[in-house]
Amino acid sequence: AERGIPVKLYEMRGVKSTPQHKTDNFAELVCSNSLRGDALTNAVGLLKEEMRRLGSVILESAEATRVPAGGALAVDRDGFSQMVTEKVVNHPLIEVVRDEITELPTDVITVVATGPLTSDALAEKIHALNNGDGFYFYDAAAPIIDVNTIDMSKVYLKSRYDKG
């Protein structure tokens, strides 16, 4: 859309949710608030810099909602998803369709950009495109803990990699 191409963006949340999501916002981070390293000396940081230079809504929103995290780019997860949502729904070339995709269109060029919380119906269609091979996702859960529930007299505080 930023390059002048009309986009029809489908999002199932608003119609169908997941146990992990708490809002209908785009880019809702449900685990860590970290977007990983930000150093230009690694692939993750270099990709982020390329996205910044291309005017990425995600990186613009991340920078605006950044919180201290040593060498990582971490965000205020609520502010981040709210900002991304506002930019997407207010973009004149993005049509947001709140609906679950259960079939992949074959008559138009389609970009499928989905994540680990993809609905079962769409995951099955993507899996079939690969002849049933190479469709896996593994992750570890990182709990979100309210700082007010922690006995700080029993906490060992240390920054990751001594970076902040």
mmCIF file of C-alpha atoms in Angstrom:
data_model
loop_
_atom_site.group_PDB
_atom_site.id
_atom_site.type_symbol
_atom_site.label_atom_id
_atom_site.label_comp_id
_atom_site.label_asym_id
_atom_site.label_seq_id
_atom_site.Cartn_x
_atom_site.Cartn_y
_atom_site.Cartn_z
ATOM 1 C CA ALA A 1 0.000 0.000 0.000
ATOM 2 C CA GLU A 2 2.888 2.368 0.760
ATOM 3 C CA ARG A 3 4.051 1.819 -2.824
ATOM 4 C CA GLY A 4 0.660 2.751 -4.305
ATOM 5 C CA ILE A 5 -0.729 -0.769 -4.670
ATOM 6 C CA PRO A 6 -4.247 -1.364 -3.312
ATOM 7 C CA VAL A 7 -4.307 -4.074 -0.645
ATOM 8 C CA LYS A 8 -7.157 -6.207 0.637
ATOM 9 C CA LEU A 9 -6.077 -7.352 4.107
ATOM 10 C CA TYR A 10 -7.943 -10.218 5.741
ATOM 11 C CA GLU A 11 -7.893 -10.596 9.520
ATOM 12 C CA MET A 12 -9.971 -13.227 11.275
ATOM 13 C CA ARG A 13 -9.817 -11.584 14.691
ATOM 14 C CA GLY A 14 -12.957 -9.580 15.173
ATOM 15 C CA VAL A 15 -14.855 -12.582 13.819
ATOM 16 C CA LYS A 16 -12.811 -15.446 15.275
ATOM 17 C CA SER A 17 -10.233 -15.114 18.034
ATOM 18 C CA THR A 18 -7.559 -17.332 19.532
ATOM 19 C CA PRO A 19 -6.995 -18.170 23.201
ATOM 20 C CA GLN A 20 -3.727 -16.206 23.088
ATOM 21 C CA HIS A 21 -5.067 -12.903 21.722
ATOM 22 C CA LYS A 22 -6.709 -10.361 24.015
ATOM 23 C CA THR A 23 -7.653 -7.707 21.413
ATOM 24 C CA ASP A 24 -8.645 -7.447 17.762
ATOM 25 C CA ASN A 25 -5.647 -5.196 17.023
ATOM 26 C CA PHE A 26 -3.111 -5.932 14.316
ATOM 27 C CA ALA A 27 0.439 -6.885 15.359
ATOM 28 C CA GLU A 28 -0.665 -7.947 18.841
ATOM 29 C CA LEU A 29 2.360 -9.499 20.512
ATOM 30 C CA VAL A 30 1.166 -12.398 22.642
ATOM 31 C CA CYS A 31 4.466 -13.585 24.067
ATOM 32 C CA SER A 32 7.624 -11.511 24.351
ATOM 33 C CA ASN A 33 7.555 -7.795 23.629
ATOM 34 C CA SER A 34 10.956 -8.106 21.952
ATOM 35 C CA LEU A 35 11.459 -7.874 18.217
ATOM 36 C CA ARG A 36 14.925 -9.341 18.827
ATOM 37 C CA GLY A 37 18.316 -7.732 18.257
ATOM 38 C CA ASP A 38 18.738 -4.343 16.662
ATOM 39 C CA ALA A 39 22.473 -4.374 15.852
ATOM 40 C CA LEU A 40 23.460 -3.972 12.212
ATOM 41 C CA THR A 41 26.065 -6.691 12.725
ATOM 42 C CA ASN A 42 23.476 -9.480 12.614
ATOM 43 C CA ALA A 43 20.834 -10.521 10.098
ATOM 44 C CA VAL A 44 17.884 -9.608 12.330
ATOM 45 C CA GLY A 45 19.142 -6.074 12.941
ATOM 46 C CA LEU A 46 20.086 -5.591 9.301
ATOM 47 C CA LEU A 47 16.616 -6.668 8.158
ATOM 48 C CA LYS A 48 15.065 -4.160 10.562
ATOM 49 C CA GLU A 49 17.244 -1.378 9.160
ATOM 50 C CA GLU A 50 16.198 -2.272 5.624
ATOM 51 C CA MET A 51 12.557 -2.195 6.741
ATOM 52 C CA ARG A 52 13.084 1.232 8.350
ATOM 53 C CA ARG A 53 14.545 2.611 5.138
ATOM 54 C CA LEU A 54 11.572 1.258 3.191
ATOM 55 C CA GLY A 55 9.110 3.006 5.526
ATOM 56 C CA SER A 56 7.797 -0.061 7.357
ATOM 57 C CA VAL A 57 4.679 0.624 9.427
ATOM 58 C CA ILE A 58 5.836 -2.083 11.833
ATOM 59 C CA LEU A 59 9.259 -0.497 12.412
ATOM 60 C CA GLU A 60 7.858 3.034 12.577
ATOM 61 C CA SER A 61 5.390 1.887 15.243
ATOM 62 C CA ALA A 62 8.082 -0.084 17.075
ATOM 63 C CA GLU A 63 10.374 2.955 17.261
ATOM 64 C CA ALA A 64 7.519 5.134 18.531
ATOM 65 C CA THR A 65 6.648 2.651 21.301
ATOM 66 C CA ARG A 66 10.170 1.437 22.100
ATOM 67 C CA VAL A 67 11.055 0.512 25.690
ATOM 68 C CA PRO A 68 14.545 -0.136 27.130
ATOM 69 C CA ALA A 69 15.778 -3.660 26.379
ATOM 70 C CA GLY A 70 19.547 -3.603 26.053
ATOM 71 C CA GLY A 71 20.544 -4.579 22.514
ATOM 72 C CA ALA A 72 17.039 -5.657 21.521
ATOM 73 C CA LEU A 73 14.179 -3.683 20.024
ATOM 74 C CA ALA A 74 11.375 -4.117 22.551
ATOM 75 C CA VAL A 75 8.059 -2.300 22.537
ATOM 76 C CA ASP A 76 5.127 -1.399 24.727
ATOM 77 C CA ARG A 77 2.958 -4.189 23.325
ATOM 78 C CA ASP A 78 -0.394 -2.379 23.741
ATOM 79 C CA GLY A 79 0.815 0.914 22.291
ATOM 80 C CA PHE A 80 2.572 -0.901 19.457
ATOM 81 C CA SER A 81 -0.441 -2.911 18.324
ATOM 82 C CA GLN A 82 -2.739 0.099 18.688
ATOM 83 C CA MET A 83 -0.456 2.249 16.525
ATOM 84 C CA VAL A 84 -0.103 -0.432 13.837
ATOM 85 C CA THR A 85 -3.882 -0.906 13.812
ATOM 86 C CA GLU A 86 -4.547 2.822 13.423
ATOM 87 C CA LYS A 87 -2.064 3.113 10.561
ATOM 88 C CA VAL A 88 -3.515 0.095 8.751
ATOM 89 C CA VAL A 89 -7.230 0.868 9.110
ATOM 90 C CA ASN A 90 -6.714 4.534 8.191
ATOM 91 C CA HIS A 91 -4.566 3.853 5.124
ATOM 92 C CA PRO A 92 -6.471 4.875 1.981
ATOM 93 C CA LEU A 93 -5.169 1.933 -0.062
ATOM 94 C CA ILE A 94 -5.804 -0.796 2.527
ATOM 95 C CA GLU A 95 -9.208 -2.440 2.692
ATOM 96 C CA VAL A 96 -9.499 -4.409 5.937
ATOM 97 C CA VAL A 97 -11.784 -7.434 5.749
ATOM 98 C CA ARG A 98 -12.585 -9.039 9.101
ATOM 99 C CA ASP A 99 -13.157 -12.634 8.068
ATOM 100 C CA GLU A 100 -11.473 -16.012 8.402
ATOM 101 C CA ILE A 101 -9.793 -17.267 5.247
ATOM 102 C CA THR A 102 -10.540 -20.961 4.786
ATOM 103 C CA GLU A 103 -9.688 -21.238 1.072
ATOM 104 C CA LEU A 104 -6.744 -19.787 -0.847
ATOM 105 C CA PRO A 105 -7.723 -17.943 -4.029
ATOM 106 C CA THR A 106 -6.240 -19.259 -7.259
ATOM 107 C CA ASP A 107 -7.459 -16.549 -9.639
ATOM 108 C CA VAL A 108 -5.510 -13.570 -8.239
ATOM 109 C CA ILE A 109 -2.010 -12.882 -6.984
ATOM 110 C CA THR A 110 -2.112 -13.515 -3.248
ATOM 111 C CA VAL A 111 0.444 -12.946 -0.518
ATOM 112 C CA VAL A 112 -0.143 -15.226 2.452
ATOM 113 C CA ALA A 113 1.527 -13.730 5.515
ATOM 114 C CA THR A 114 0.309 -15.586 8.547
ATOM 115 C CA GLY A 115 1.870 -16.667 11.785
ATOM 116 C CA PRO A 116 1.922 -19.427 14.349
ATOM 117 C CA LEU A 117 -1.652 -18.633 15.445
ATOM 118 C CA THR A 118 -3.084 -19.376 12.000
ATOM 119 C CA SER A 119 -6.537 -20.958 12.077
ATOM 120 C CA ASP A 120 -6.665 -24.708 11.558
ATOM 121 C CA ALA A 121 -8.623 -24.313 8.302
ATOM 122 C CA LEU A 122 -6.030 -22.014 6.704
ATOM 123 C CA ALA A 123 -3.131 -24.054 8.077
ATOM 124 C CA GLU A 124 -4.539 -27.146 6.354
ATOM 125 C CA LYS A 125 -4.713 -25.301 3.002
ATOM 126 C CA ILE A 126 -1.137 -24.046 3.315
ATOM 127 C CA HIS A 127 0.013 -27.507 4.368
ATOM 128 C CA ALA A 128 -1.613 -28.985 1.246
ATOM 129 C CA LEU A 129 0.330 -26.547 -0.983
ATOM 130 C CA ASN A 130 3.518 -28.201 0.295
ATOM 131 C CA ASN A 131 2.182 -31.680 -0.398
ATOM 132 C CA GLY A 132 1.943 -32.146 3.347
ATOM 133 C CA ASP A 133 5.601 -31.409 4.038
ATOM 134 C CA GLY A 134 7.577 -28.609 5.658
ATOM 135 C CA PHE A 135 4.883 -26.846 7.649
ATOM 136 C CA TYR A 136 6.004 -26.637 11.260
ATOM 137 C CA PHE A 137 6.259 -24.102 14.034
ATOM 138 C CA TYR A 138 7.929 -24.540 17.405
ATOM 139 C CA ASP A 139 8.104 -21.936 20.120
ATOM 140 C CA ALA A 140 8.487 -21.674 23.847
ATOM 141 C CA ALA A 141 5.987 -19.794 25.945
ATOM 142 C CA ALA A 142 7.301 -16.768 27.819
ATOM 143 C CA PRO A 143 4.922 -15.804 30.619
ATOM 144 C CA ILE A 144 3.931 -12.182 31.124
ATOM 145 C CA ILE A 145 4.158 -11.324 34.815
ATOM 146 C CA ASP A 146 2.744 -8.227 36.508
ATOM 147 C CA VAL A 147 5.611 -6.543 38.384
ATOM 148 C CA ASN A 148 3.222 -5.800 41.266
ATOM 149 C CA THR A 149 2.904 -9.546 41.945
ATOM 150 C CA ILE A 150 6.642 -10.068 42.493
ATOM 151 C CA ASP A 151 8.360 -10.009 45.881
ATOM 152 C CA MET A 152 11.283 -7.794 44.830
ATOM 153 C CA SER A 153 13.271 -8.761 47.962
ATOM 154 C CA LYS A 154 13.736 -12.201 46.385
ATOM 155 C CA VAL A 155 14.621 -11.080 42.873
ATOM 156 C CA TYR A 156 18.034 -11.189 41.219
ATOM 157 C CA LEU A 157 18.137 -8.374 38.654
ATOM 158 C CA LYS A 158 20.489 -8.546 35.691
ATOM 159 C CA SER A 159 20.240 -7.312 32.136
ATOM 160 C CA ARG A 160 20.578 -9.725 29.267
ATOM 161 C CA TYR A 161 24.126 -9.730 27.863
ATOM 162 C CA ASP A 162 24.926 -6.788 30.209
ATOM 163 C CA LYS A 163 23.329 -4.395 27.706
ATOM 164 C CA GLY A 164 21.002 -2.146 29.645
#
